[in-house]
Every structure is written in C-alpha cells, then in structure tokens.
Coordinates of C-alpha atoms in Angstrom, one line a residue:
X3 CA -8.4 28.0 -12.6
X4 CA -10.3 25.4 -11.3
X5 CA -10.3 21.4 -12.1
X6 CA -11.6 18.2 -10.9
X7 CA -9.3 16.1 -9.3
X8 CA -11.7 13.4 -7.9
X9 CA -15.7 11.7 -8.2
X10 CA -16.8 10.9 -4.9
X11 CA -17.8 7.0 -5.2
X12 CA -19.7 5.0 -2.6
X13 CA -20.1 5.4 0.8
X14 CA -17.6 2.9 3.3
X15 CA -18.6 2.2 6.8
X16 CA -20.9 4.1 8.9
X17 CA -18.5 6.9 10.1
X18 CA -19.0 9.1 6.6
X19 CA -16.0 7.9 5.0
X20 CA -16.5 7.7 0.9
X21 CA -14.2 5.9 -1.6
X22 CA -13.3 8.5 -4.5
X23 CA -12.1 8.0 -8.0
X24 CA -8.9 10.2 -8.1
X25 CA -8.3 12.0 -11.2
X26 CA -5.4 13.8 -10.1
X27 CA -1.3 12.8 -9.8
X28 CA -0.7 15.1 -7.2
X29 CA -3.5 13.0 -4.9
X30 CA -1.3 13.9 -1.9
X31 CA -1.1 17.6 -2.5
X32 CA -4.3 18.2 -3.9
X33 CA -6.5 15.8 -1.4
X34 CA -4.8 15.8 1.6
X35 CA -6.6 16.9 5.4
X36 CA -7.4 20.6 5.4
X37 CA -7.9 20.8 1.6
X38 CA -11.3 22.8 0.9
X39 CA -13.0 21.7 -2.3
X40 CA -15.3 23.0 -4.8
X41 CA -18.0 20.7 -5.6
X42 CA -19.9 20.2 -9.1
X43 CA -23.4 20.3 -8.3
X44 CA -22.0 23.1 -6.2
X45 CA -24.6 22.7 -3.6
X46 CA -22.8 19.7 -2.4
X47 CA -20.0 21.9 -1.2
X48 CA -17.7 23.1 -0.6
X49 CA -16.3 20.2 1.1
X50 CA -13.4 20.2 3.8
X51 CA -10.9 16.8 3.7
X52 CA -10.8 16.1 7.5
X53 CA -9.3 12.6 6.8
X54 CA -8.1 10.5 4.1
X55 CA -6.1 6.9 4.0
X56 CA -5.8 4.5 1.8
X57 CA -7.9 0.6 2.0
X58 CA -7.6 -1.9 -0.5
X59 CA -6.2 0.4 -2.9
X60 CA -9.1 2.9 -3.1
X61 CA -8.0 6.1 -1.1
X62 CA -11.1 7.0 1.0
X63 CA -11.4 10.4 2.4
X64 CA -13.7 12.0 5.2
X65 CA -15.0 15.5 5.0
X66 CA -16.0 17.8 7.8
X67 CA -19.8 17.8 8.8
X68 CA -20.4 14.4 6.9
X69 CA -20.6 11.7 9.9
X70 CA -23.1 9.3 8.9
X71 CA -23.4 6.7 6.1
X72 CA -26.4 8.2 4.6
X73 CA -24.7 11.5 5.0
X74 CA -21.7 10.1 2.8
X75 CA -24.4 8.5 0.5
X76 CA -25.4 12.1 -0.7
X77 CA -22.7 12.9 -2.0
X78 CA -21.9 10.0 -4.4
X79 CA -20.7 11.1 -8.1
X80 CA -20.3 14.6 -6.5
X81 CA -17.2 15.6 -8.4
X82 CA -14.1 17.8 -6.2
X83 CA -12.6 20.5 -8.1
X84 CA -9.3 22.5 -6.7
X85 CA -8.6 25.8 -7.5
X86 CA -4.9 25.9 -8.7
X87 CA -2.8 28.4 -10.4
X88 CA -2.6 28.4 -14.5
X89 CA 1.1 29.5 -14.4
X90 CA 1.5 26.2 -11.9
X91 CA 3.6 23.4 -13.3
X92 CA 3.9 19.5 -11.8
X93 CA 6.3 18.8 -9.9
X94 CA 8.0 16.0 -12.0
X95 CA 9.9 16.5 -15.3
X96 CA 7.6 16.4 -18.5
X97 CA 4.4 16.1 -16.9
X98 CA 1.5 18.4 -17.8
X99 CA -1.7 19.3 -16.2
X100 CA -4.4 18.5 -18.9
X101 CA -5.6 22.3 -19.1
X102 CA -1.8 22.9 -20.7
X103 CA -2.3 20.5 -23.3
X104 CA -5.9 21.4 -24.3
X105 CA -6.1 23.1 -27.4
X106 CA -2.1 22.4 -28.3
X107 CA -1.6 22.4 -32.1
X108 CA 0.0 18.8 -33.2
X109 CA 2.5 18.8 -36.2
X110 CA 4.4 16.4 -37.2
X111 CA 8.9 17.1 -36.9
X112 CA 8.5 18.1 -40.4
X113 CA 6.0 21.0 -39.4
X114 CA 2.9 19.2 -41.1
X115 CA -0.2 20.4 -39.4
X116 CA -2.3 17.1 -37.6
X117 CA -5.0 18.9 -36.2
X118 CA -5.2 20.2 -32.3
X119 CA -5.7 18.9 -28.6
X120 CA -9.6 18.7 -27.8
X121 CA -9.5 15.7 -24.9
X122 CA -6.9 13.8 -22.9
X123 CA -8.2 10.5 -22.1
X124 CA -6.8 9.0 -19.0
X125 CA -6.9 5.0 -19.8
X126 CA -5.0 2.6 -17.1
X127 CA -1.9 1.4 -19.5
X128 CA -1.2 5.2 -20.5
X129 CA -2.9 8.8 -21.5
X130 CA -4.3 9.0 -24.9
X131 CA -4.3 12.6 -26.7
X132 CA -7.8 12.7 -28.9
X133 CA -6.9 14.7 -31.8
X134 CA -9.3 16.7 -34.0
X135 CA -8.1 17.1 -37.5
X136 CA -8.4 20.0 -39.8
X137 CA -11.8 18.0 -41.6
X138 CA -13.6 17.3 -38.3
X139 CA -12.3 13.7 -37.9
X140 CA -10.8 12.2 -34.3
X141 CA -7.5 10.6 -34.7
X142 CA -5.6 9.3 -30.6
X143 CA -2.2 9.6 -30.1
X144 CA -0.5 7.5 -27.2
X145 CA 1.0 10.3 -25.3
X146 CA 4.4 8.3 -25.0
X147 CA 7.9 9.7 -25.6
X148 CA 8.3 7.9 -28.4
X149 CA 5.3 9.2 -30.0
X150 CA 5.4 12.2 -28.6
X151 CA 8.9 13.7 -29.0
X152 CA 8.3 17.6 -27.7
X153 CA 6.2 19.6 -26.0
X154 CA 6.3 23.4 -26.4
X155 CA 3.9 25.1 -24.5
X156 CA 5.6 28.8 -25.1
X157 CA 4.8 27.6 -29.5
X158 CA 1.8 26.0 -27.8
X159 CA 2.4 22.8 -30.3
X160 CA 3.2 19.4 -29.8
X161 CA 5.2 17.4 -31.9
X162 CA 4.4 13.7 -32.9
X163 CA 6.6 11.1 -34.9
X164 CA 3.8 8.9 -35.5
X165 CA 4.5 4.7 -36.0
X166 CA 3.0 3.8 -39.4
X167 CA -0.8 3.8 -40.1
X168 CA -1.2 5.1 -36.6
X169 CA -2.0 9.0 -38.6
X170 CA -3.2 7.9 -41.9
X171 CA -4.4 4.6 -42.6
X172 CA -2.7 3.7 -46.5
X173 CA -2.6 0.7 -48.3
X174 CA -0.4 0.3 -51.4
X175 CA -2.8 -0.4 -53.7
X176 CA -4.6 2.6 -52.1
X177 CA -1.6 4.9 -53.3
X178 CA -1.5 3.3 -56.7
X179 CA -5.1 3.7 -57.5
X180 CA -4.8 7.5 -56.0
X181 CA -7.2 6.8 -53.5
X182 CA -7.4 9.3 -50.4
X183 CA -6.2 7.1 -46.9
X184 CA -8.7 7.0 -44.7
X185 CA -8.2 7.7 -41.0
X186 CA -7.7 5.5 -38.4
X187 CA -8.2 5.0 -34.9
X188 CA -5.3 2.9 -33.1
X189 CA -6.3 1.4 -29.6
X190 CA -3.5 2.2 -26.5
X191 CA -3.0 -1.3 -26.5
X192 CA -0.7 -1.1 -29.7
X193 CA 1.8 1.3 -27.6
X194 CA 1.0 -0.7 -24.2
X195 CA 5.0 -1.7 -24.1
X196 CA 6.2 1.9 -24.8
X197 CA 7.8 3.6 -22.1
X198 CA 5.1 6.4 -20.8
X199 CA 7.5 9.3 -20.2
X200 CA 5.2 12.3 -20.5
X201 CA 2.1 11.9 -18.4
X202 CA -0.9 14.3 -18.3
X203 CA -3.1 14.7 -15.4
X204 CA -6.5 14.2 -15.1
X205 CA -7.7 17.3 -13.9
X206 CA -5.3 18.8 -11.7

C-alpha cells in the first residue's frame, strides 16, 4: 500500500537541500538516508534520501542526483509516498495509520449508528475524524481518548462518547416544539485541553 508521508517545500541553500512538510509520525523510519520514494507527479521520481537533518525545526532532506538549487526548485510540492505493508501497525500503543481508520463505522457505546470515517484531518492541537452521516452531512470528532473511547479494527468500528451538542446540535425549546436538531460542526479548539491519546498519521 502506498502513502504520502511528506510535500517537498522550498528549496534551502545551493547544495539541493529542500525543506518538506512531513506528514508522517514515523519521520525517522520512513524518511531516513537510503529510503527510496515514490513521487506524485511520478515523473519526479522516484527519489533516493541521501541526507536529511533537522534546521530551525523544518527537517530538510537531500536526494541523490539533486545537487543544485534549481535542481531542488523542481521538485517543490512534489509529494513522497512510501510503500508500507497494510497488515503494518505503529509502533506506539493506540496509534493508527490513517488508511486503518478510513472507512471505520462510528457508533455511539450504545451501538447507535453516527455515520463512517471518510477524512482524518491532521490540525496542530490534535487529529480531527470528518464524519459522514447516514443523510450526507459532515459532523468532526476530536480523535481524543475521551471522545474516542475504542477502536476495533477486527468490528472495523469506532466508538465515540460524544460531549453534548458536539453530535447533534438541540435546544430545549427545539425538543418541545418537536423540531429535528440540526447538526453541528465543533472546532478542535473546544477539545484543545483534552489529553490526545490516540493519534492517527498523516499518511504513513
């Protein structure tokens, strides 16, 4: 299976160095010297890590045959895609790879039916899950512990105790009347104090 697990971003120096956007956890397994990447256009590659360190925070990586500035400049937004293994798990206790999740059903511990996994967005607080509900509406779920209480990939479901309002949107007066809730949308920044204990990966 194959999955992106960095952008190439701008060119630094004039030795062909590049500064990438890593989209990966595993940043050390997956783009470390010697790895050979696909590329997306796949013209680009494939692409050979010959060197990588970290500057200022961004981790900028060399690849064999790329020497030059404008050599590096070619290959900004080129995206680098690793082949891994679909049975392969991370290494670190309740993490997922984002293929794993995709498609997942979400219930709540009752066993009523939310809707299913179509996205994992990767935000810089914490990972949202972007549900699709049964009526074609979008509902995102912090994917924090608290939130998130099980994953069970064998049921391929996950299970959600959900805050108030954060799944259905009702008002009192709503109920009274009999008026449907409407769905709603909750920003990560409602969750951004919850204790992330079930990250996904962006890619690989």
């Amino acid at each position: 299976m194959q999955l992106v697990v960095a952008r190439i971003g701008r060119a630094h120096g004039i030795k062909g160095e590049v500064t990438v956007e890593v989209r990966t956890d595993e940043p050390e397994l997956r783009l470390a010297p010697g790895a050979v990447l696909a590329t997306d256009p796949a013209s680009a590659g494939p692409l050979t890590i010959e060197t990588g360190r970290v500057h200022s925070g961004r981790l900028l990586l060399r690849f064999e045959g790329v020497s030059d500035r404008s050599a590096a400049e070619a290959l900004r937004n080129t995206l680098l895609i690793a082949e891994i293994d679909p049975e392969e798990l991370p290494e670190g206790e309740d993490e997922y790879y984002d293929h794993q999740l995709m498609d997942l059903d979400v219930v709540l511990e009752d066993g009523t039916e939310i809707g299913r996994i179509t996205e994992i967005s990767h935000l810089p607080s914490q990972d949202l899950l972007i549900v699709e509900r049964p009526d074609g509406t979008e509902v995102m779920i912090p994917f924090v512990g608290e939130i998130v209480t099980e994953i069970d990939l064998e049921e391929q479901r996950a299970v959600v105790d959900p805050p108030p309002g954060l799944i259905d949107d009702r008002s009192e007066p709503d109920e009274a009347a009999g008026a449907p809730g409407a769905s709603s949308r909750t920003p990560a920044e409602d969750s951004e104090n919850s204790e992330d204990t079930g990250n996904s990966e962006g890619g690989s």
